[in-house]
Amino acid sequence: MMDAIGALDRVLQELTLFAAVGLAMGGVDELLVDLIALWRWCASPPPSPIASERYAWGRMAVFVPAWEESEVIGAMLTTALNHYDHPDYRLYVGAYPNDPATIAAVRRVMARDDRVRLAINSRDGPTTKADCLNILWHRLLADDRETGTSTRAVVLHDAEDVVHADELRLFDALIEHWAVVQLPVVPLIRRDAGVMGALVSGTYADEFADAHRRVMPVRTFLGAAMPLAGTGCAIDPAMLARIAAARGGDPFDPVSLVEDYELGLRIAELGGRGCFVRRRDASGRLIAVRAYFPHRVADSVRQKSRWLAGIAFAGWDRTGWGRARAIGENWMRMRDRRGPLALLILLASYVALLGWGARWSLDHLIGLAAPALPDGLIAVLAVNGMLLGWRLVVRAWTTGRGYGWRQALLSAPRLFLGNYIALLAGRAGAVRYVGMLRGAAPAWGKTRHDFPAVAER
């Protein structure tokens, strides 16, 4: 028995060392981002206002790919038509012949407003989101040829999005200077879905608030490629045409699980600059995309496993690295792909924590003293404690800025729920990636969507 306990002690010490060093490296990495973000916030001038009425507005095309979205697409299109403050735009919706409910919902809106255009895929769905976007691209090209119109920007949205009234005006004013413009995404917290639903949806609020308030501005500042969120972004059609010319006519890669992420990197490789923009309207409200995200653990795991498989796993062989001297670019790509290692470190941390709890219980119950940790390891753990405290403060601040102090306080316990979901998604993402390596066809792994009530928009 003593030999077994001695072996357990050695395993726990090694596991703790691995987890502690890994957490310290991750903490320092995040701290560097914090410092750059802080310097940028202090040094950046205030944003200029949106162009006034004298601006020559251009034609805007909004792409909305849809598969089994009959419950939300009608409300989304109607809301967009009512919200948008822009003189010249069209809404293009992609659907599938074996999804008659979605087609019917779109046609009901088309009957009331001819700015809505429906493009039906020649193949049954689901294919992939990228494939559906390609159908919309070809429909736009056909419309532009027929009318002699030149579209100024292609805007991507999902079927569950609530758009901001000033979005198209902002895109129109900026797209002349940038190849792609990305707005913040604001996940809405599901207060109508019970305690667990509010907590799960709240993890998205925390994560997007951190990513879009802290990390994305740093990426733009460093000149690194800007991965798109897949919604709330505008792309220069000339850039899409360049990508399409090199890809047989289709700008979106139909075999990609994360076509939005890869598209942002591809644009940067072609020399296109990306802009992540945070602006407020005349009333002080953030110009952003608002939407419900999954509020069930299983749905969240399914969604995040697709992100992990497409970015953290497949990113190594699909998108590669930047130029050798592009330090900022390669740093950001490494951050994108650290997910599997970070989850392994996180798992080791929890196992070590449980293991030491069991070991100290033996010490208390039978008087078998647990070994003392080395001074160096204690020092690393102390540093990790300070880094964790700082991380929780920053997380609370980014969440609180967008959602208020109550949600800021909840961001700490939601961190542990988010870790649990991430661990489950890591396993599912690895399985999905192995399937890709074995030749499994990519599928549109979407989750069920709801459209927010009027009061939550």
CSV table of C-alpha atoms in Angstrom, one decimal:
chain,number,residue,atom,x,y,z
A,1,MET,CA,0.0,0.0,0.0
A,2,MET,CA,2.8,2.4,0.9
A,3,ASP,CA,4.4,1.8,-2.5
A,4,ALA,CA,1.1,2.6,-4.2
A,5,ILE,CA,0.7,5.8,-2.3
A,6,GLY,CA,4.3,6.7,-3.0
A,7,ALA,CA,3.7,6.2,-6.7
A,8,LEU,CA,0.5,8.3,-6.4
A,9,ASP,CA,2.5,11.1,-4.8
A,10,ARG,CA,5.0,11.1,-7.6
A,11,VAL,CA,2.3,11.1,-10.3
A,12,LEU,CA,0.5,14.0,-8.6
A,13,GLN,CA,3.7,16.0,-8.4
A,14,GLU,CA,4.5,15.5,-12.1
A,15,LEU,CA,0.9,16.2,-13.1
A,16,THR,CA,0.9,19.3,-11.0
A,17,LEU,CA,4.1,20.5,-12.5
A,18,PHE,CA,2.8,20.0,-16.0
A,19,ALA,CA,-0.4,21.8,-15.3
A,20,ALA,CA,1.3,24.6,-13.4
A,21,VAL,CA,3.8,25.4,-16.1
A,22,GLY,CA,1.2,25.2,-18.8
A,23,LEU,CA,-1.2,27.5,-17.0
A,24,ALA,CA,1.6,29.9,-16.3
A,25,MET,CA,2.5,30.0,-20.0
A,26,GLY,CA,-1.1,30.6,-21.0
A,27,GLY,CA,-1.5,33.3,-18.3
A,28,VAL,CA,1.6,35.2,-19.5
A,29,ASP,CA,0.3,34.9,-23.1
A,30,GLU,CA,-3.0,36.5,-22.0
A,31,LEU,CA,-1.2,39.1,-19.9
A,32,LEU,CA,0.7,40.2,-23.0
A,33,VAL,CA,-2.5,40.7,-24.9
A,34,ASP,CA,-3.9,42.7,-21.9
A,35,LEU,CA,-0.9,45.0,-22.0
A,36,ILE,CA,-1.1,45.6,-25.7
A,37,ALA,CA,-4.9,46.2,-25.4
A,38,LEU,CA,-4.3,48.7,-22.5
A,39,TRP,CA,-1.7,50.6,-24.5
A,40,ARG,CA,-3.9,50.7,-27.5
A,41,TRP,CA,-6.9,52.0,-25.5
A,42,CYS,CA,-4.8,54.7,-24.0
A,43,ALA,CA,-3.1,55.8,-27.3
A,44,SER,CA,-6.0,55.4,-29.8
A,45,PRO,CA,-7.9,58.6,-30.9
A,46,PRO,CA,-11.6,58.7,-30.6
A,47,PRO,CA,-13.5,57.2,-33.6
A,48,SER,CA,-14.7,59.5,-36.3
A,49,PRO,CA,-18.5,59.8,-36.9
A,50,ILE,CA,-20.3,57.8,-39.6
A,51,ALA,CA,-20.5,59.6,-42.9
A,52,SER,CA,-23.3,62.1,-43.3
A,53,GLU,CA,-26.0,62.4,-45.9
A,54,ARG,CA,-23.6,63.8,-48.4
A,55,TYR,CA,-21.9,60.4,-48.8
A,56,ALA,CA,-22.6,58.6,-52.0
A,57,TRP,CA,-24.1,55.4,-50.7
A,58,GLY,CA,-23.5,52.2,-52.7
A,59,ARG,CA,-25.5,49.0,-53.2
A,60,MET,CA,-25.2,46.5,-50.3
A,61,ALA,CA,-25.9,42.8,-50.6
A,62,VAL,CA,-26.7,40.9,-47.4
A,63,PHE,CA,-26.2,37.1,-47.6
A,64,VAL,CA,-28.2,34.9,-45.2
A,65,PRO,CA,-27.6,31.2,-45.7
A,66,ALA,CA,-30.5,29.1,-44.3
A,67,TRP,CA,-31.1,25.4,-43.7
A,68,GLU,CA,-34.2,24.5,-41.6
A,69,GLU,CA,-34.7,28.1,-40.4
A,70,SER,CA,-38.4,28.4,-41.0
A,71,GLU,CA,-39.0,29.3,-37.3
A,72,VAL,CA,-36.7,32.4,-37.4
A,73,ILE,CA,-36.0,33.5,-41.0
A,74,GLY,CA,-39.3,35.4,-41.4
A,75,ALA,CA,-38.8,37.4,-38.3
A,76,MET,CA,-35.1,38.0,-39.1
A,77,LEU,CA,-35.9,39.4,-42.6
A,78,THR,CA,-38.8,41.5,-41.4
A,79,THR,CA,-36.7,42.9,-38.6
A,80,ALA,CA,-33.8,43.7,-40.9
A,81,LEU,CA,-36.2,45.5,-43.4
A,82,ASN,CA,-37.6,47.5,-40.6
A,83,HIS,CA,-34.3,48.3,-38.9
A,84,TYR,CA,-31.9,49.1,-41.8
A,85,ASP,CA,-31.3,52.8,-42.4
A,86,HIS,CA,-29.7,52.7,-45.8
A,87,PRO,CA,-31.1,53.7,-49.2
A,88,ASP,CA,-29.9,50.8,-51.3
A,89,TYR,CA,-29.6,47.2,-50.2
A,90,ARG,CA,-30.8,43.7,-51.0
A,91,LEU,CA,-31.3,40.6,-48.8
A,92,TYR,CA,-30.2,37.4,-50.4
A,93,VAL,CA,-31.4,34.2,-48.7
A,94,GLY,CA,-30.0,30.8,-49.6
A,95,ALA,CA,-32.3,27.7,-49.2
A,96,TYR,CA,-32.6,24.1,-50.3
A,97,PRO,CA,-35.3,22.3,-52.3
A,98,ASN,CA,-35.9,19.8,-49.5
A,99,ASP,CA,-36.6,22.6,-47.0
A,100,PRO,CA,-40.0,23.8,-48.2
A,101,ALA,CA,-40.9,25.4,-44.8
A,102,THR,CA,-37.9,27.8,-45.0
A,103,ILE,CA,-38.7,28.6,-48.7
A,104,ALA,CA,-42.3,29.4,-47.8
A,105,ALA,CA,-41.3,31.6,-44.9
A,106,VAL,CA,-38.9,33.6,-47.2
A,107,ARG,CA,-41.5,33.9,-50.0
A,108,ARG,CA,-44.0,35.4,-47.5
A,109,VAL,CA,-41.6,38.2,-46.8
A,110,MET,CA,-40.7,38.5,-50.5
A,111,ALA,CA,-44.4,39.1,-51.3
A,112,ARG,CA,-44.3,42.3,-49.1
A,113,ASP,CA,-40.8,43.6,-50.1
A,114,ASP,CA,-39.0,43.1,-53.4
A,115,ARG,CA,-35.6,43.8,-51.7
A,116,VAL,CA,-35.6,40.1,-50.6
A,117,ARG,CA,-34.1,37.6,-53.1
A,118,LEU,CA,-34.3,33.8,-52.8
A,119,ALA,CA,-31.6,31.5,-54.2
A,120,ILE,CA,-32.4,27.8,-54.0
A,121,ASN,CA,-29.5,25.3,-54.2
A,122,SER,CA,-29.6,22.7,-56.9
A,123,ARG,CA,-28.7,20.0,-54.3
A,124,ASP,CA,-30.7,18.9,-51.3
A,125,GLY,CA,-29.5,20.1,-48.0
A,126,PRO,CA,-27.7,20.3,-45.8
A,127,THR,CA,-24.5,20.7,-47.7
A,128,THR,CA,-22.2,23.3,-45.9
A,129,LYS,CA,-22.7,26.9,-45.0
A,130,ALA,CA,-19.9,27.8,-47.5
A,131,ASP,CA,-21.7,26.0,-50.3
A,132,CYS,CA,-24.9,27.9,-49.6
A,133,LEU,CA,-22.9,31.2,-49.6
A,134,ASN,CA,-21.5,30.3,-53.0
A,135,ILE,CA,-25.0,29.9,-54.4
A,136,LEU,CA,-25.8,33.4,-53.1
A,137,TRP,CA,-22.6,34.8,-54.6
A,138,HIS,CA,-23.5,33.5,-58.1
A,139,ARG,CA,-27.0,34.9,-57.7
A,140,LEU,CA,-25.6,38.3,-56.8
A,141,LEU,CA,-23.3,38.2,-59.9
A,142,ALA,CA,-26.2,37.4,-62.1
A,143,ASP,CA,-28.3,40.2,-60.6
A,144,ASP,CA,-25.4,42.7,-61.1
A,145,ARG,CA,-25.0,41.7,-64.7
A,146,GLU,CA,-28.7,42.0,-65.4
A,147,THR,CA,-29.1,45.4,-63.8
A,148,GLY,CA,-25.7,46.9,-64.5
A,149,THR,CA,-25.2,47.5,-60.8
A,150,SER,CA,-21.9,47.3,-59.0
A,151,THR,CA,-22.3,46.0,-55.4
A,152,ARG,CA,-20.2,47.9,-52.9
A,153,ALA,CA,-20.1,45.3,-50.2
A,154,VAL,CA,-21.2,41.7,-49.4
A,155,VAL,CA,-22.5,41.5,-45.8
A,156,LEU,CA,-22.8,38.1,-44.0
A,157,HIS,CA,-25.5,37.3,-41.5
A,158,ASP,CA,-27.1,34.3,-39.9
A,159,ALA,CA,-30.8,33.5,-39.9
A,160,GLU,CA,-31.1,34.3,-36.2
A,161,ASP,CA,-29.4,37.7,-36.2
A,162,VAL,CA,-30.8,41.0,-35.0
A,163,VAL,CA,-29.2,43.7,-37.1
A,164,HIS,CA,-28.5,47.3,-36.1
A,165,ALA,CA,-30.1,50.1,-38.0
A,166,ASP,CA,-26.8,51.9,-38.7
A,167,GLU,CA,-24.9,48.7,-39.7
A,168,LEU,CA,-25.0,49.1,-43.5
A,169,ARG,CA,-24.2,52.9,-43.3
A,170,LEU,CA,-21.1,52.0,-41.2
A,171,PHE,CA,-20.0,49.3,-43.6
A,172,ASP,CA,-20.6,51.5,-46.6
A,173,ALA,CA,-18.4,54.3,-45.1
A,174,LEU,CA,-15.5,51.9,-44.2
A,175,ILE,CA,-15.4,49.3,-47.0
A,176,GLU,CA,-13.6,51.8,-49.4
A,177,HIS,CA,-10.6,51.7,-47.0
A,178,TRP,CA,-10.7,48.0,-45.9
A,179,ALA,CA,-11.1,44.7,-47.6
A,180,VAL,CA,-13.2,43.4,-44.8
A,181,VAL,CA,-14.9,45.0,-41.8
A,182,GLN,CA,-16.1,43.1,-38.8
A,183,LEU,CA,-18.6,44.3,-36.2
A,184,PRO,CA,-18.8,43.1,-32.6
A,185,VAL,CA,-21.1,40.1,-31.9
A,186,VAL,CA,-23.2,40.5,-28.7
A,187,PRO,CA,-24.8,37.2,-27.5
A,188,LEU,CA,-28.0,37.7,-25.7
A,189,ILE,CA,-28.4,35.9,-22.4
A,190,ARG,CA,-31.4,33.6,-22.2
A,191,ARG,CA,-33.2,34.7,-19.1
A,192,ASP,CA,-36.3,32.8,-20.3
A,193,ALA,CA,-34.5,29.4,-20.3
A,194,GLY,CA,-34.1,28.8,-16.6
A,195,VAL,CA,-31.0,29.1,-14.5
A,196,MET,CA,-29.0,26.6,-16.5
A,197,GLY,CA,-30.0,28.2,-19.8
A,198,ALA,CA,-29.0,31.6,-18.6
A,199,LEU,CA,-25.6,30.3,-17.4
A,200,VAL,CA,-24.8,28.4,-20.6
A,201,SER,CA,-25.8,31.3,-22.8
A,202,GLY,CA,-23.9,33.6,-20.4
A,203,THR,CA,-20.7,31.8,-21.2
A,204,TYR,CA,-21.0,33.1,-24.8
A,205,ALA,CA,-21.6,36.6,-23.5
A,206,ASP,CA,-18.4,36.3,-21.5
A,207,GLU,CA,-16.3,34.8,-24.3
A,208,PHE,CA,-17.4,37.2,-27.0
A,209,ALA,CA,-17.1,40.2,-24.8
A,210,ASP,CA,-13.5,39.2,-24.1
A,211,ALA,CA,-12.7,38.3,-27.7
A,212,HIS,CA,-14.4,41.4,-29.3
A,213,ARG,CA,-13.4,44.0,-26.7
A,214,ARG,CA,-9.9,42.9,-25.9
A,215,VAL,CA,-8.4,40.4,-28.4
A,216,MET,CA,-9.8,41.4,-31.8
A,217,PRO,CA,-8.6,45.0,-31.5
A,218,VAL,CA,-5.2,43.7,-30.6
A,219,ARG,CA,-5.1,41.5,-33.8
A,220,THR,CA,-6.0,44.5,-35.9
A,221,PHE,CA,-3.4,46.6,-34.2
A,222,LEU,CA,-0.7,43.9,-34.8
A,223,GLY,CA,-1.6,43.7,-38.5
A,224,ALA,CA,-2.5,40.0,-38.1
A,225,ALA,CA,-5.2,38.4,-40.2
A,226,MET,CA,-8.7,39.0,-38.8
A,227,PRO,CA,-10.7,35.8,-38.6
A,228,LEU,CA,-14.3,36.6,-39.4
A,229,ALA,CA,-17.2,35.8,-37.0
A,230,GLY,CA,-19.3,34.6,-39.9
A,231,THR,CA,-21.9,37.3,-39.2
A,232,GLY,CA,-21.9,41.0,-38.9
A,233,CYS,CA,-19.0,41.4,-41.4
A,234,ALA,CA,-18.8,43.2,-44.8
A,235,ILE,CA,-16.4,42.1,-47.6
A,236,ASP,CA,-15.2,43.9,-50.7
A,237,PRO,CA,-16.7,42.1,-53.7
A,238,ALA,CA,-13.5,42.6,-55.6
A,239,MET,CA,-11.7,40.6,-53.0
A,240,LEU,CA,-14.3,37.9,-53.1
A,241,ALA,CA,-13.9,37.8,-56.9
A,242,ARG,CA,-10.1,37.4,-56.6
A,243,ILE,CA,-10.6,34.5,-54.2
A,244,ALA,CA,-13.2,33.0,-56.5
A,245,ALA,CA,-11.0,33.3,-59.6
A,246,ALA,CA,-8.3,31.2,-57.8
A,247,ARG,CA,-10.9,28.6,-56.6
A,248,GLY,CA,-12.9,27.8,-59.8
A,249,GLY,CA,-15.5,30.5,-59.3
A,250,ASP,CA,-16.5,30.0,-55.7
A,251,PRO,CA,-15.1,32.4,-53.0
A,252,PHE,CA,-16.2,30.2,-50.1
A,253,ASP,CA,-14.5,26.8,-49.6
A,254,PRO,CA,-17.4,24.3,-49.5
A,255,VAL,CA,-15.4,21.6,-47.6
A,256,SER,CA,-14.5,23.9,-44.7
A,257,LEU,CA,-16.1,23.6,-41.3
A,258,VAL,CA,-15.1,27.2,-40.5
A,259,GLU,CA,-15.4,29.1,-43.8
A,260,ASP,CA,-15.6,32.4,-42.1
A,261,TYR,CA,-12.3,32.0,-40.1
A,262,GLU,CA,-10.4,30.7,-43.1
A,263,LEU,CA,-11.8,33.5,-45.4
A,264,GLY,CA,-10.4,36.1,-43.1
A,265,LEU,CA,-6.9,34.5,-43.3
A,266,ARG,CA,-7.2,34.1,-47.0
A,267,ILE,CA,-8.0,37.8,-47.5
A,268,ALA,CA,-4.9,38.8,-45.4
A,269,GLU,CA,-2.8,36.5,-47.5
A,270,LEU,CA,-3.9,38.3,-50.6
A,271,GLY,CA,-2.9,41.6,-49.1
A,272,GLY,CA,-6.4,42.7,-47.9
A,273,ARG,CA,-6.6,44.6,-44.7
A,274,GLY,CA,-9.2,43.9,-42.1
A,275,CYS,CA,-10.8,46.3,-39.6
A,276,PHE,CA,-12.6,45.4,-36.4
A,277,VAL,CA,-14.8,48.4,-35.6
A,278,ARG,CA,-16.6,49.4,-32.4
A,279,ARG,CA,-18.9,52.4,-32.9
A,280,ARG,CA,-21.9,53.6,-31.2
A,281,ASP,CA,-25.1,55.2,-32.7
A,282,ALA,CA,-26.5,58.6,-31.8
A,283,SER,CA,-28.2,57.2,-28.7
A,284,GLY,CA,-24.9,55.6,-27.4
A,285,ARG,CA,-25.9,52.0,-28.3
A,286,LEU,CA,-23.2,49.8,-29.7
A,287,ILE,CA,-23.5,49.0,-33.4
A,288,ALA,CA,-23.3,45.3,-33.3
A,289,VAL,CA,-25.0,42.0,-34.2
A,290,ARG,CA,-27.2,40.6,-31.4
A,291,ALA,CA,-28.4,37.0,-31.4
A,292,TYR,CA,-29.2,34.0,-29.2
A,293,PHE,CA,-26.5,31.4,-28.9
A,294,PRO,CA,-27.0,27.8,-27.6
A,295,HIS,CA,-28.4,27.7,-24.1
A,296,ARG,CA,-28.2,23.9,-23.7
A,297,VAL,CA,-24.9,22.2,-22.8
A,298,ALA,CA,-25.3,19.6,-25.6
A,299,ASP,CA,-25.9,22.2,-28.2
A,300,SER,CA,-23.0,24.3,-27.0
A,301,VAL,CA,-20.7,21.3,-27.1
A,302,ARG,CA,-21.9,20.5,-30.7
A,303,GLN,CA,-21.2,24.1,-31.9
A,304,LYS,CA,-17.8,24.5,-30.1
A,305,SER,CA,-16.6,21.0,-31.3
A,306,ARG,CA,-17.1,22.3,-34.9
A,307,TRP,CA,-15.0,25.4,-34.1
A,308,LEU,CA,-12.3,23.3,-32.5
A,309,ALA,CA,-12.2,20.8,-35.3
A,310,GLY,CA,-12.1,23.4,-38.0
A,311,ILE,CA,-9.7,25.9,-36.3
A,312,ALA,CA,-7.6,24.2,-33.7
A,313,PHE,CA,-7.2,20.8,-35.3
A,314,ALA,CA,-7.6,21.4,-39.1
A,315,GLY,CA,-5.9,24.8,-39.0
A,316,TRP,CA,-2.5,23.1,-38.8
A,317,ASP,CA,-2.9,21.5,-42.3
A,318,ARG,CA,-5.5,23.8,-43.9
A,319,THR,CA,-4.3,27.3,-43.3
A,320,GLY,CA,-0.6,26.9,-42.3
A,321,TRP,CA,1.4,29.8,-40.9
A,322,GLY,CA,2.2,33.3,-41.9
A,323,ARG,CA,5.6,34.6,-43.2
A,324,ALA,CA,8.6,33.7,-41.0
A,325,ARG,CA,9.0,37.3,-39.8
A,326,ALA,CA,5.3,37.9,-39.3
A,327,ILE,CA,5.6,37.6,-35.5
A,328,GLY,CA,2.2,39.0,-34.7
A,329,GLU,CA,0.5,36.9,-37.3
A,330,ASN,CA,2.0,33.7,-36.2
A,331,TRP,CA,1.4,34.5,-32.5
A,332,MET,CA,-2.3,35.0,-33.2
A,333,ARG,CA,-2.5,31.8,-35.2
A,334,MET,CA,-0.8,29.9,-32.4
A,335,ARG,CA,-3.4,31.3,-30.0
A,336,ASP,CA,-6.1,30.1,-32.4
A,337,ARG,CA,-4.7,26.6,-32.4
A,338,ARG,CA,-3.7,26.2,-28.8
A,339,GLY,CA,-7.1,24.8,-27.9
A,340,PRO,CA,-6.2,21.0,-27.7
A,341,LEU,CA,-3.1,21.7,-25.6
A,342,ALA,CA,-5.0,24.2,-23.4
A,343,LEU,CA,-7.7,21.6,-22.8
A,344,LEU,CA,-5.1,19.0,-22.0
A,345,ILE,CA,-3.6,21.3,-19.4
A,346,LEU,CA,-7.0,22.2,-18.1
A,347,LEU,CA,-7.8,18.5,-17.7
A,348,ALA,CA,-4.5,17.9,-15.9
A,349,SER,CA,-5.3,20.8,-13.6
A,350,TYR,CA,-8.6,19.4,-12.5
A,351,VAL,CA,-7.3,15.8,-12.2
A,352,ALA,CA,-4.4,17.1,-10.0
A,353,LEU,CA,-6.8,19.2,-7.9
A,354,LEU,CA,-9.0,16.1,-7.3
A,355,GLY,CA,-5.9,13.9,-6.7
A,356,TRP,CA,-4.5,16.2,-4.1
A,357,GLY,CA,-7.9,16.4,-2.4
A,358,ALA,CA,-8.0,12.7,-2.1
A,359,ARG,CA,-4.4,12.6,-0.9
A,360,TRP,CA,-4.9,15.1,1.8
A,361,SER,CA,-8.0,13.2,2.8
A,362,LEU,CA,-5.8,10.2,3.4
A,363,ASP,CA,-3.5,12.3,5.5
A,364,HIS,CA,-6.5,13.4,7.6
A,365,LEU,CA,-8.1,10.0,7.9
A,366,ILE,CA,-5.2,7.7,8.5
A,367,GLY,CA,-2.4,10.1,9.4
A,368,LEU,CA,-0.3,9.3,6.3
A,369,ALA,CA,1.5,12.6,5.6
A,370,ALA,CA,1.4,14.0,2.1
A,371,PRO,CA,4.7,15.1,0.7
A,372,ALA,CA,5.6,18.8,0.6
A,373,LEU,CA,5.6,20.4,-2.8
A,374,PRO,CA,9.0,21.8,-4.0
A,375,ASP,CA,9.5,25.5,-3.4
A,376,GLY,CA,9.8,26.2,-7.1
A,377,LEU,CA,6.5,24.5,-7.8
A,378,ILE,CA,4.9,26.5,-5.0
A,379,ALA,CA,6.2,29.7,-6.5
A,380,VAL,CA,4.7,28.8,-9.9
A,381,LEU,CA,1.4,28.0,-8.3
A,382,ALA,CA,1.5,31.4,-6.5
A,383,VAL,CA,2.1,33.1,-9.8
A,384,ASN,CA,-0.8,31.2,-11.3
A,385,GLY,CA,-3.0,32.3,-8.5
A,386,MET,CA,-2.3,35.9,-9.2
A,387,LEU,CA,-2.7,35.4,-13.0
A,388,LEU,CA,-6.1,33.7,-12.4
A,389,GLY,CA,-7.2,36.6,-10.2
A,390,TRP,CA,-6.2,39.1,-12.8
A,391,ARG,CA,-7.9,37.1,-15.5
A,392,LEU,CA,-11.1,37.0,-13.5
A,393,VAL,CA,-10.9,40.8,-13.1
A,394,VAL,CA,-10.4,41.4,-16.8
A,395,ARG,CA,-13.2,39.0,-17.7
A,396,ALA,CA,-15.6,40.7,-15.2
A,397,TRP,CA,-14.6,44.1,-16.7
A,398,THR,CA,-15.2,43.1,-20.3
A,399,THR,CA,-18.5,41.4,-19.5
A,400,GLY,CA,-19.6,44.2,-17.2
A,401,ARG,CA,-19.0,46.9,-19.9
A,402,GLY,CA,-21.6,45.2,-22.1
A,403,TYR,CA,-24.0,43.5,-19.7
A,404,GLY,CA,-23.8,45.3,-16.4
A,405,TRP,CA,-22.3,44.5,-13.0
A,406,ARG,CA,-24.6,41.6,-12.2
A,407,GLN,CA,-23.4,39.7,-15.2
A,408,ALA,CA,-19.9,40.8,-14.4
A,409,LEU,CA,-20.1,39.0,-11.1
A,410,LEU,CA,-21.6,35.9,-12.7
A,411,SER,CA,-18.7,35.7,-15.2
A,412,ALA,CA,-16.4,34.0,-12.6
A,413,PRO,CA,-18.6,31.0,-11.9
A,414,ARG,CA,-19.5,30.8,-15.6
A,415,LEU,CA,-15.8,30.4,-16.3
A,416,PHE,CA,-15.9,26.9,-14.7
A,417,LEU,CA,-19.0,26.0,-16.7
A,418,GLY,CA,-17.3,27.1,-19.8
A,419,ASN,CA,-14.3,25.0,-19.0
A,420,TYR,CA,-16.6,21.9,-18.6
A,421,ILE,CA,-18.2,22.6,-22.0
A,422,ALA,CA,-14.8,23.1,-23.6
A,423,LEU,CA,-13.5,19.8,-22.3
A,424,LEU,CA,-16.5,18.0,-23.7
A,425,ALA,CA,-16.2,19.9,-27.0
A,426,GLY,CA,-12.5,19.1,-27.2
A,427,ARG,CA,-13.2,15.3,-27.2
A,428,ALA,CA,-16.0,15.7,-29.7
A,429,GLY,CA,-13.8,18.0,-31.9
A,430,ALA,CA,-11.0,15.5,-31.9
A,431,VAL,CA,-13.4,12.7,-33.0
A,432,ARG,CA,-14.8,15.0,-35.7
A,433,TYR,CA,-11.3,15.8,-37.0
A,434,VAL,CA,-10.3,12.2,-37.1
A,435,GLY,CA,-13.4,11.6,-39.2
A,436,MET,CA,-12.2,14.4,-41.6
A,437,LEU,CA,-8.8,12.7,-41.9
A,438,ARG,CA,-10.6,9.5,-42.9
A,439,GLY,CA,-12.5,11.3,-45.6
A,440,ALA,CA,-15.8,12.0,-43.9
A,441,ALA,CA,-17.8,14.7,-45.9
A,442,PRO,CA,-18.2,18.0,-44.0
A,443,ALA,CA,-21.7,18.7,-42.9
A,444,TRP,CA,-23.6,21.8,-41.8
A,445,GLY,CA,-23.5,21.1,-38.0
A,446,LYS,CA,-25.9,23.8,-37.1
A,447,THR,CA,-27.9,24.1,-33.9
A,448,ARG,CA,-31.6,25.0,-33.3
A,449,HIS,CA,-32.1,28.7,-33.4
A,450,ASP,CA,-34.6,31.1,-31.7
A,451,PHE,CA,-35.3,34.7,-32.6
A,452,PRO,CA,-35.3,37.2,-29.7
A,453,ALA,CA,-38.5,38.9,-28.5
A,454,VAL,CA,-38.8,42.6,-29.2
A,455,ALA,CA,-37.8,43.6,-25.7
A,456,GLU,CA,-34.5,41.8,-25.9
A,457,ARG,CA,-33.3,43.3,-29.2
